[in-house]
XYZ file of C-alpha atoms in Angstrom:
656
model
C 6.842 -63.368 -11.508
C 10.122 -61.219 -13.241
C 13.458 -60.941 -11.455
C 13.087 -57.635 -11.151
C 9.545 -57.677 -9.105
C 11.468 -60.933 -7.239
C 13.828 -58.737 -6.059
C 11.646 -55.769 -4.856
C 9.253 -58.571 -3.224
C 12.412 -59.491 -1.794
C 13.933 -56.387 -0.707
C 10.763 -54.521 0.242
C 9.123 -57.283 3.033
C 11.997 -59.676 3.240
C 10.238 -62.928 1.219
C 12.040 -65.772 1.584
C 9.707 -66.991 -1.334
C 11.151 -64.665 -3.291
C 14.276 -65.330 -2.853
C 13.777 -69.029 -3.190
C 12.400 -68.192 -6.642
C 15.523 -66.335 -7.166
C 17.778 -68.939 -6.381
C 15.921 -71.545 -7.966
C 15.906 -69.683 -11.028
C 19.403 -68.866 -11.323
C 21.513 -71.513 -8.929
C 22.138 -73.709 -11.827
C 23.538 -71.427 -14.074
C 25.364 -69.803 -10.852
C 26.926 -73.238 -9.934
C 27.582 -73.916 -13.766
C 30.106 -70.433 -13.898
C 31.058 -71.054 -10.544
C 32.753 -74.806 -11.218
C 34.048 -74.002 -14.444
C 36.154 -71.784 -12.322
C 37.031 -73.537 -9.848
C 37.705 -76.854 -11.051
C 35.956 -78.515 -7.947
C 32.453 -79.548 -7.574
C 31.951 -78.786 -3.910
C 34.151 -75.496 -3.933
C 31.812 -74.469 -6.846
C 28.859 -75.190 -4.207
C 30.931 -73.089 -1.097
C 31.405 -69.975 -4.710
C 27.459 -70.264 -5.305
C 26.762 -70.120 -1.698
C 28.390 -66.271 -1.542
C 26.956 -65.350 -4.181
C 23.830 -65.807 -3.126
C 24.447 -64.560 0.554
C 25.714 -61.255 -1.549
C 23.125 -61.071 -3.422
C 20.530 -61.114 -0.243
C 22.634 -58.253 1.089
C 22.461 -56.415 -1.827
C 19.225 -56.860 -3.501
C 17.276 -53.596 -2.804
C 20.498 -52.140 -5.118
C 19.247 -54.532 -7.770
C 15.756 -53.516 -8.460
C 16.753 -51.396 -11.186
C 19.573 -53.647 -12.872
C 19.398 -54.004 -16.592
C 20.394 -58.331 -15.979
C 20.172 -60.017 -12.718
C 21.734 -62.975 -14.682
C 24.862 -60.720 -16.076
C 25.160 -59.272 -12.205
C 25.206 -63.087 -11.262
C 28.173 -64.082 -13.617
C 30.111 -61.571 -12.801
C 29.906 -62.002 -8.857
C 30.373 -65.548 -9.693
C 34.001 -64.349 -11.431
C 34.394 -62.332 -7.912
C 33.861 -64.615 -5.899
C 35.681 -67.903 -7.921
C 38.488 -65.035 -7.946
C 38.219 -64.782 -4.187
C 38.729 -68.192 -3.733
C 41.426 -69.125 -5.930
C 43.548 -66.345 -3.910
C 42.519 -68.291 -1.261
C 43.613 -71.441 -2.464
C 46.953 -70.089 -3.395
C 47.436 -70.540 0.074
C 47.607 -73.879 0.418
C 48.849 -76.388 -1.061
C 49.639 -77.010 -4.533
C 49.105 -80.444 -4.485
C 45.879 -80.270 -3.814
C 44.127 -77.702 -5.750
C 46.600 -79.133 -9.042
C 44.613 -82.799 -8.475
C 41.104 -81.306 -8.171
C 42.019 -79.346 -11.386
C 43.167 -82.507 -13.239
C 40.009 -83.841 -12.127
C 37.587 -81.902 -13.589
C 39.871 -81.292 -16.506
C 40.043 -85.157 -17.392
C 35.721 -84.732 -17.725
C 35.434 -85.560 -21.421
C 33.519 -82.839 -23.149
C 32.302 -82.332 -26.737
C 35.104 -81.554 -28.820
C 34.040 -77.626 -29.514
C 32.627 -77.393 -25.681
C 35.999 -78.337 -24.639
C 37.830 -75.931 -26.746
C 35.400 -72.802 -25.131
C 34.359 -74.325 -21.744
C 38.401 -73.201 -20.044
C 37.647 -69.667 -21.470
C 34.286 -68.457 -21.542
C 34.063 -67.225 -18.038
C 37.296 -65.311 -18.998
C 35.407 -64.124 -22.471
C 32.184 -63.258 -20.829
C 34.129 -61.610 -18.277
C 35.916 -59.389 -21.044
C 32.325 -57.985 -22.191
C 30.572 -54.494 -21.244
C 27.865 -55.157 -18.744
C 25.150 -54.716 -21.264
C 26.919 -57.414 -23.540
C 27.063 -59.563 -20.547
C 24.137 -59.348 -19.325
C 22.587 -59.707 -22.895
C 24.171 -62.785 -23.353
C 23.283 -64.504 -20.206
C 19.456 -64.065 -20.915
C 19.724 -65.460 -24.220
C 22.153 -68.656 -24.387
C 22.774 -69.062 -20.339
C 18.623 -68.331 -19.789
C 17.041 -69.011 -22.725
C 15.175 -65.771 -22.886
C 14.161 -64.227 -26.235
C 14.864 -61.135 -27.166
C 11.292 -59.921 -27.277
C 11.685 -60.608 -22.959
C 15.324 -59.632 -23.177
C 13.814 -56.562 -25.191
C 11.716 -55.606 -22.439
C 13.669 -55.961 -19.622
C 16.381 -53.979 -21.287
C 13.653 -51.187 -22.524
C 14.484 -52.099 -26.103
C 12.575 -52.727 -28.850
C 12.771 -56.828 -30.431
C 14.693 -55.775 -33.432
C 17.046 -53.411 -31.780
C 17.600 -56.603 -28.501
C 18.628 -58.995 -31.511
C 21.658 -56.249 -32.690
C 22.504 -56.235 -29.172
C 23.121 -59.633 -28.595
C 24.117 -60.269 -32.397
C 27.163 -57.243 -31.551
C 27.507 -58.487 -28.146
C 28.284 -62.763 -29.703
C 30.169 -61.021 -32.430
C 32.819 -60.003 -29.582
C 32.535 -63.315 -28.372
C 33.650 -65.189 -31.595
C 36.381 -62.504 -31.838
C 37.635 -63.325 -28.045
C 37.970 -67.412 -29.140
C 39.184 -66.619 -32.728
C 42.171 -64.973 -30.232
C 42.763 -67.850 -28.796
C 42.779 -70.151 -31.538
C 39.572 -71.560 -31.470
C 37.685 -71.640 -34.779
C 34.055 -71.868 -35.282
C 31.495 -70.126 -36.234
C 29.370 -67.490 -33.876
C 26.130 -69.998 -34.771
C 27.890 -73.190 -33.089
C 29.478 -70.525 -30.381
C 25.860 -69.867 -28.951
C 24.782 -73.468 -29.629
C 27.305 -74.677 -27.399
C 26.547 -72.035 -24.883
C 23.002 -72.511 -24.624
C 23.652 -76.324 -24.987
C 26.406 -76.412 -22.212
C 27.154 -73.712 -19.712
C 24.016 -73.934 -17.622
C 24.691 -78.091 -16.178
C 21.317 -79.438 -13.034
C 23.052 -78.178 -9.536
C 23.020 -81.066 -6.501
C 18.924 -81.470 -5.953
C 19.756 -80.089 -2.070
C 21.527 -76.354 -3.033
C 19.561 -74.449 -3.798
C 17.223 -75.422 -0.725
C 21.058 -75.082 1.282
C 22.256 -71.812 -0.748
C 18.240 -70.170 0.437
C 18.329 -71.172 3.970
C 22.109 -69.772 5.322
C 21.701 -66.380 2.335
C 18.196 -65.475 2.886
C 19.800 -64.981 7.156
C 22.816 -62.855 5.003
C 25.443 -65.749 6.109
C 24.325 -65.046 9.739
C 24.858 -69.185 9.742
C 27.170 -70.266 7.285
C 31.049 -72.002 8.198
C 33.920 -69.746 8.394
C 34.963 -70.871 5.380
C 32.060 -69.387 3.118
C 32.468 -66.080 5.518
C 35.904 -65.871 4.429
C 35.025 -66.272 0.576
C 32.255 -63.726 0.966
C 34.545 -61.207 2.617
C 37.356 -62.106 -0.233
C 34.186 -61.650 -2.928
C 33.048 -58.180 -1.632
C 36.384 -56.887 -1.464
C 37.293 -57.365 -4.983
C 34.050 -56.164 -5.642
C 34.386 -52.933 -3.935
C 38.193 -52.765 -5.044
C 36.998 -53.010 -9.448
C 33.779 -50.887 -8.410
C 36.340 -48.146 -5.905
C 39.780 -48.781 -8.342
C 38.133 -47.004 -11.783
C 36.961 -43.725 -9.406
C 40.561 -43.770 -7.572
C 42.268 -44.250 -10.581
C 40.784 -41.516 -12.453
C 40.804 -39.082 -9.924
C 44.567 -40.129 -9.334
C 44.431 -39.224 -12.927
C 43.219 -36.054 -13.340
C 45.774 -34.802 -10.301
C 48.639 -36.648 -12.902
C 46.542 -34.456 -16.084
C 46.978 -31.188 -13.834
C 50.150 -31.334 -13.524
C 50.626 -33.766 -10.135
C 51.004 -31.154 -7.929
C 49.126 -27.883 -6.474
C 51.916 -25.476 -8.133
C 50.255 -26.902 -11.664
C 46.425 -25.232 -10.039
C 48.132 -22.303 -10.647
C 49.898 -23.085 -13.573
C 46.334 -23.862 -15.142
C 44.727 -20.229 -13.755
C 47.590 -18.263 -14.949
C 47.385 -19.990 -18.544
C 43.439 -19.033 -18.246
C 44.747 -15.288 -17.445
C 46.786 -15.099 -20.941
C 44.931 -14.838 -24.352
C 43.634 -18.050 -25.417
C 43.427 -17.760 -29.606
C 40.072 -20.722 -30.071
C 39.682 -19.732 -33.394
C 44.043 -20.953 -34.314
C 42.809 -23.745 -31.755
C 40.261 -24.997 -33.855
C 42.092 -24.508 -37.077
C 45.182 -26.720 -35.345
C 42.621 -29.143 -34.638
C 39.741 -29.507 -37.466
C 40.661 -32.971 -38.327
C 41.096 -34.342 -34.881
C 37.830 -32.497 -33.812
C 36.285 -34.432 -36.704
C 37.477 -37.873 -35.861
C 36.526 -37.604 -32.019
C 32.461 -36.686 -33.356
C 32.194 -39.318 -35.797
C 33.774 -41.764 -33.052
C 31.421 -40.545 -31.041
C 27.961 -40.466 -33.707
C 29.021 -43.802 -34.812
C 29.493 -45.552 -31.132
C 26.220 -43.971 -30.405
C 24.840 -45.957 -33.486
C 26.071 -48.722 -33.005
C 24.014 -48.929 -29.745
C 20.818 -48.108 -31.891
C 21.050 -44.592 -30.584
C 21.502 -41.232 -32.339
C 23.540 -38.611 -30.471
C 22.178 -36.204 -27.340
C 21.557 -32.932 -28.417
C 24.607 -31.568 -25.957
C 27.268 -33.876 -28.070
C 26.068 -31.884 -31.126
C 26.522 -28.826 -28.650
C 29.680 -29.331 -27.567
C 31.171 -30.924 -30.979
C 29.730 -27.086 -32.280
C 31.833 -25.476 -29.742
C 34.734 -27.033 -30.458
C 34.901 -26.780 -34.351
C 35.156 -22.511 -33.442
C 37.784 -23.592 -30.586
C 34.943 -21.987 -27.909
C 36.823 -23.488 -24.418
C 34.398 -21.441 -22.216
C 31.545 -23.589 -23.507
C 32.912 -26.440 -24.212
C 33.874 -26.651 -20.609
C 30.703 -25.829 -19.709
C 29.214 -28.549 -22.003
C 31.683 -31.526 -20.644
C 31.297 -30.649 -17.000
C 27.873 -32.174 -17.294
C 28.214 -35.017 -19.881
C 29.412 -37.856 -18.071
C 26.124 -37.459 -15.610
C 22.854 -36.683 -17.879
C 24.241 -37.708 -21.571
C 27.420 -40.702 -21.032
C 25.783 -42.650 -23.911
C 28.651 -45.064 -24.198
C 32.511 -44.977 -23.339
C 32.904 -44.218 -26.221
C 31.461 -41.171 -27.267
C 32.183 -40.195 -23.130
C 36.272 -40.793 -23.992
C 35.902 -38.978 -27.492
C 34.648 -35.684 -25.813
C 37.312 -35.712 -23.451
C 39.891 -36.031 -25.344
C 38.794 -33.245 -27.448
C 38.289 -31.561 -23.848
C 41.211 -32.033 -22.612
C 43.054 -31.584 -25.594
C 41.908 -27.908 -26.175
C 42.603 -27.663 -22.348
C 46.203 -28.664 -22.161
C 47.030 -26.478 -25.407
C 45.507 -23.094 -23.789
C 48.447 -24.370 -20.537
C 50.665 -23.248 -23.646
C 53.019 -20.951 -25.592
C 51.925 -22.123 -29.339
C 55.894 -22.588 -30.505
C 55.976 -24.832 -27.722
C 53.390 -26.831 -27.879
C 53.918 -27.811 -31.433
C 57.638 -28.514 -30.925
C 56.242 -31.014 -27.808
C 54.058 -32.232 -30.140
C 55.667 -33.008 -33.061
C 59.217 -33.253 -31.820
C 57.432 -36.761 -30.478
C 55.637 -37.221 -33.073
C 57.705 -36.756 -36.171
C 60.348 -39.160 -33.899
C 58.223 -42.419 -34.029
C 58.391 -44.697 -37.062
C 55.031 -45.592 -38.640
C 52.977 -48.528 -36.942
C 54.875 -47.833 -33.293
C 52.766 -47.570 -30.065
C 53.616 -45.020 -27.831
C 52.751 -44.789 -24.168
C 51.824 -40.990 -23.466
C 51.861 -39.723 -19.961
C 49.369 -38.354 -18.111
C 50.977 -34.943 -18.272
C 50.037 -31.232 -19.051
C 50.391 -32.111 -22.760
C 49.860 -35.669 -23.069
C 46.018 -35.263 -25.369
C 48.533 -32.853 -27.650
C 49.751 -35.907 -28.965
C 46.447 -37.254 -30.553
C 45.311 -33.758 -30.979
C 48.230 -32.869 -33.611
C 48.206 -36.829 -34.951
C 47.445 -36.995 -38.954
C 45.678 -39.282 -37.612
C 44.344 -40.956 -33.991
C 41.904 -43.267 -35.729
C 44.400 -44.630 -38.441
C 46.762 -44.355 -35.669
C 49.293 -42.430 -38.296
C 52.088 -42.226 -37.275
C 51.521 -43.913 -34.581
C 49.072 -46.029 -31.766
C 48.525 -43.187 -28.735
C 47.690 -45.135 -25.642
C 47.830 -43.102 -22.186
C 49.271 -45.562 -19.611
C 47.362 -43.819 -16.768
C 44.008 -44.633 -18.703
C 44.456 -48.481 -19.482
C 42.707 -49.381 -16.232
C 39.731 -47.691 -17.036
C 37.504 -50.460 -18.610
C 35.264 -47.745 -20.844
C 39.189 -46.552 -22.132
C 40.083 -49.546 -23.208
C 36.397 -50.163 -25.095
C 37.512 -47.000 -26.312
C 41.045 -48.544 -27.797
C 39.644 -51.169 -29.861
C 37.001 -49.673 -31.027
C 39.095 -47.112 -32.406
C 41.854 -49.003 -33.185
C 39.676 -52.454 -33.829
C 42.339 -56.121 -33.999
C 45.422 -54.058 -35.428
C 46.554 -54.179 -31.907
C 46.203 -56.238 -28.900
C 44.759 -53.669 -25.413
C 44.354 -56.184 -22.362
C 41.225 -57.142 -21.223
C 39.324 -57.122 -18.013
C 40.737 -60.191 -17.138
C 43.695 -58.967 -18.070
C 43.708 -56.067 -15.350
C 42.102 -58.143 -12.975
C 45.145 -60.158 -13.343
C 47.563 -57.393 -12.861
C 45.655 -55.899 -9.806
C 44.970 -59.142 -7.882
C 48.933 -58.957 -7.130
C 48.728 -56.038 -4.725
C 45.036 -55.209 -4.450
C 45.446 -56.727 -0.290
C 47.926 -54.208 -0.089
C 46.489 -50.997 -1.583
C 43.074 -51.431 0.086
C 44.819 -52.023 3.203
C 45.815 -48.600 2.630
C 43.383 -47.132 1.133
C 40.849 -48.112 4.878
C 44.628 -46.744 6.410
C 43.736 -43.668 4.641
C 47.376 -43.870 3.025
C 47.115 -44.636 -0.284
C 48.930 -43.151 -2.593
C 49.123 -41.879 -6.297
C 52.464 -45.008 -6.126
C 49.522 -47.347 -6.034
C 48.645 -46.470 -8.940
C 51.139 -46.551 -10.826
C 52.327 -50.155 -10.111
C 49.034 -50.791 -11.944
C 49.739 -49.040 -14.598
C 53.410 -50.753 -15.128
C 51.790 -53.874 -14.693
C 49.043 -53.302 -17.974
C 51.754 -51.510 -19.679
C 53.804 -54.546 -19.586
C 50.752 -56.560 -20.937
C 50.388 -54.636 -23.786
C 54.341 -54.645 -24.243
C 54.262 -58.622 -24.566
C 51.208 -59.180 -26.502
C 52.397 -56.625 -29.579
C 55.612 -58.304 -30.661
C 55.191 -57.285 -33.924
C 54.822 -52.812 -32.706
C 57.760 -50.698 -31.922
C 57.734 -49.068 -28.519
C 58.199 -45.650 -27.617
C 57.641 -44.497 -24.133
C 56.930 -41.044 -21.723
C 57.900 -41.181 -18.594
C 54.785 -41.025 -16.028
C 56.658 -42.481 -13.285
C 59.813 -44.578 -13.221
C 58.948 -48.128 -14.203
C 61.879 -50.423 -12.779
C 60.604 -53.247 -15.435
C 61.685 -51.212 -18.742
C 64.891 -49.705 -17.415
C 67.196 -52.534 -19.492
C 65.370 -51.915 -22.595
C 65.397 -47.816 -22.753
C 67.400 -45.402 -24.129
C 66.987 -42.056 -25.524
C 65.612 -41.083 -27.985
C 64.718 -37.319 -28.429
C 62.468 -35.861 -25.978
C 60.994 -39.672 -25.039
C 62.725 -42.808 -24.657
C 62.469 -46.096 -27.006
C 61.552 -49.151 -24.978
C 63.651 -51.848 -27.113
C 62.786 -56.120 -27.185
C 65.793 -57.385 -25.903
C 68.274 -54.995 -22.729
C 70.736 -53.411 -23.601
C 73.564 -54.260 -21.930
C 75.184 -50.794 -22.556
C 74.277 -47.485 -23.998
C 76.530 -46.959 -26.886
C 79.040 -43.852 -26.824
C 77.095 -42.049 -29.928
C 73.485 -42.533 -28.402
C 74.403 -41.071 -25.499
C 76.630 -37.861 -27.687
C 73.216 -37.613 -29.560
C 70.947 -37.565 -26.640
C 73.793 -34.711 -25.248
C 73.756 -32.654 -28.352
C 69.993 -32.794 -28.938
C 69.072 -31.457 -25.682
C 71.698 -28.584 -25.434
C 70.255 -27.850 -28.772
C 66.662 -28.159 -27.649
C 67.175 -25.664 -24.094
C 69.584 -22.991 -25.889
C 66.610 -21.379 -27.304
C 64.748 -21.641 -23.868
C 66.964 -20.989 -21.329
C 70.211 -20.188 -22.905
C 73.730 -21.622 -23.820
C 75.211 -21.377 -19.971
C 74.601 -24.748 -19.039
C 77.695 -27.603 -19.750
C 78.908 -30.602 -18.292
C 81.221 -28.597 -16.590
C 79.030 -25.835 -14.540
C 78.775 -26.544 -10.549
C 75.943 -27.144 -9.071
C 76.639 -23.171 -7.182
C 76.330 -21.901 -10.396
C 72.608 -23.337 -11.378
C 71.010 -22.069 -7.663
C 72.968 -18.746 -8.640
C 71.076 -18.381 -11.385
C 67.820 -20.029 -10.795
C 68.086 -17.564 -7.793
C 68.691 -14.386 -10.221
C 66.619 -15.182 -13.348
C 64.029 -17.193 -11.644
C 63.486 -15.758 -8.308
C 64.805 -11.874 -8.843
C 63.789 -11.519 -12.265
C 67.235 -10.744 -13.696
C 67.416 -10.771 -17.202
C 70.073 -8.783 -18.174
C 72.410 -11.158 -18.158
C 69.611 -13.780 -19.723
C 70.202 -15.236 -23.300
C 67.260 -17.566 -23.442
C 62.983 -16.725 -23.293
C 61.964 -14.404 -21.321
C 58.228 -15.150 -21.510
C 59.092 -18.858 -20.867
C 60.542 -18.737 -17.680
C 58.390 -16.020 -16.276
C 55.354 -17.278 -15.919
C 54.453 -20.855 -14.424
C 53.776 -22.643 -17.679
C 52.521 -25.767 -18.292
C 56.043 -26.076 -21.046
C 58.646 -25.707 -18.340
C 57.401 -28.196 -16.508
C 56.504 -30.669 -19.257
C 60.106 -30.351 -20.817
C 61.617 -30.768 -17.231
C 59.941 -34.013 -16.558
C 61.097 -35.590 -20.022
C 64.743 -34.734 -19.618
C 64.292 -35.798 -15.577
C 63.079 -39.059 -17.108
C 66.032 -39.605 -19.340
C 68.504 -38.745 -16.515
C 67.074 -41.082 -14.317
C 67.687 -43.862 -16.987
C 71.288 -42.702 -16.885
C 71.155 -42.920 -12.836
C 69.938 -46.899 -13.529
C 72.265 -47.584 -15.562
C 74.654 -45.788 -13.509
C 73.800 -47.655 -10.188
C 73.911 -50.730 -11.716
C 77.401 -50.697 -13.579
C 79.843 -53.181 -12.398
C 83.058 -51.823 -14.867
C 83.800 -48.369 -12.694
C 84.518 -46.306 -16.289
C 81.306 -47.315 -17.635
C 79.466 -46.267 -13.897
C 81.630 -42.606 -14.309
C 79.861 -42.138 -17.865
C 76.827 -42.840 -16.196
C 76.481 -40.584 -13.669
C 78.343 -37.788 -15.847
C 75.276 -37.608 -18.189
C 73.003 -38.350 -15.223
C 74.145 -35.257 -13.187
C 74.283 -33.282 -16.237
C 70.652 -34.193 -17.829
C 69.046 -33.551 -13.685
C 70.866 -30.484 -13.942
C 68.866 -29.523 -16.839
C 65.937 -30.783 -16.250
C 66.327 -28.370 -12.843
C 67.445 -25.299 -15.072
C 63.696 -26.143 -16.400
C 61.877 -26.292 -13.257
C 63.160 -26.750 -9.907
C 59.985 -26.256 -7.810
C 58.286 -30.445 -8.252
C 59.096 -32.520 -4.340
C 57.359 -35.803 -5.902
C 59.715 -38.659 -5.094
C 61.186 -39.043 -8.481
C 61.382 -35.298 -9.503
C 64.423 -33.655 -10.793
C 65.201 -32.182 -7.312
C 64.422 -35.593 -5.116
C 66.765 -37.641 -7.972
C 69.206 -35.283 -8.720
C 69.726 -34.835 -4.593
C 69.760 -38.963 -4.493
C 72.795 -38.987 -6.983
C 74.828 -36.498 -5.441
C 74.342 -38.294 -2.234
C 75.702 -41.545 -3.746
C 78.530 -39.702 -4.777
C 79.416 -38.541 -1.550
C 78.666 -34.894 -2.302
C 76.131 -33.459 0.198
C 76.837 -30.049 0.063
C 75.815 -30.178 -3.163
C 72.824 -31.775 -2.527
C 71.699 -29.301 0.397
C 72.284 -26.278 -1.830
C 69.704 -27.856 -4.795
C 67.174 -29.052 -1.185
C 67.021 -24.834 -0.286
C 67.104 -23.770 -3.598
C 63.723 -25.918 -4.349
C 62.228 -25.272 -1.130
C 62.573 -21.577 -2.145
C 61.462 -21.468 -5.491
C 58.172 -23.699 -4.131
C 57.917 -21.072 -1.322
C 57.735 -18.075 -3.736
C 55.494 -19.939 -5.857
C 52.858 -20.709 -3.108
């Protein structure tokens, strides 16, 4: 019987013979994968037991899974990770002894190189690629048998296996293992599955069919740990995507109003289509190529969606895109290409065109060719790739959305778009990052206390991987949330920030003067030239109440349209200036020289006041309201801090 039939029988009748058959069929593969990862035969048996207990729990949900082998390998990964995390709390001496014992075993030359990395390599693949390789080389299934299981013809199954094998080959090549795909395939087929101990299958079955009821405490602890990792891995994308959508909307409920307000303004679809013509053509080509790589044709819904994009028909794009993920996902790249397209048009509709172009081109034209740009997840982020000369060719820069790097689908999208030109974090990289804080985040999730800051911490760690793994590129950065590790390396760079390779001992007088002049000129046509170093907080508050709240423009010399409505551009320019103010504030806080502290405090004070003049309402913990109040309190200026707080409350109340 095939795996699916055995699973169905066990799920329906709790048939022990059916489960025994599954265990006997796969126990060697699971045990071998576990042993490679935990480096200890006895612990590998514990991990194997854990995996089959989980299988018993989840059997009913797996009856339509594309390949049980791939699922078992990934679950073994989770279980092994749970063990490794627990092992950290045990003595390092015991752990090192177990690892050294295994490492000293002799094995063929090529296999000796592949073995320590094999499970990491498999984990870096997508679910379907992992499944086909497990079936072909771990279980020695033929292409015809794989095709039947995945509902593909034999030729399509062969292509799928070859593409997945090529990804594995690239993984090993990047880590210095020089070999051919044929040799890699042969070594995995010959060595990846060893015979499990004779009594292990019976022991595993006996405990697993009780779903762990008779297992020892150590095994149950492993089960719970693995299930937590599985649950978190599954939940983190949905949760982070949800948080990302909140951030995309602008991070506060106020920006929801901005969306509605913007849609009430006239939206020029033909103008948007003209500006995004090259971008839409690239996204459509990406979607088609991704589908073709899967042996499929782009579904009609994608054709209709991109036809609407070519005309700038935003209402039609919205209607179609809302259903693409559910009805016609095809591939991660197809869906990401459509998402980028939809979001670019959505964001353009929030802006006055002149400010959208000033924002996008101001950033794009300031970045040297070949650089990597960490874009934000704000109401302007998707304008950058849409208005580049070519996102696909990275002309002028590689654009990465920080908040999306946690998503495997987005990382696949980046690899398909940029190839080997830059290093894109693997699933293993992301797992290592979120394991550092996952236990605390899981606890907060269970207590309904999970904050967006939890996901920002993960974004920061993944961004550090990109920075460290791409030493040959310059980096530029639009701050989503303060990133502590970056501050020593940051310098103002026009609208955004540059991340230097080495920490800066200080920000030079020229850097600061250039930044000051840039932003004074940037803001003059927006809000006028009344705000200087010497403008007191009382005058900032009076101007805000007069112009923003009372709409008294009798002495106003800026752009009335810019300040009257709830518009995306005001918030974005405020966030950009606030981020630079944050760098100055960090410098002031860490300065040991009193003169340097005074210089940086002065620049932070000015930058925060400019950010508040642009948008004084945000309640976020890193907003100019909160940051400036913190600075004022540190300077013993409590009365000014109270004025800023009252001003922000009045603005927020009027906008509700």
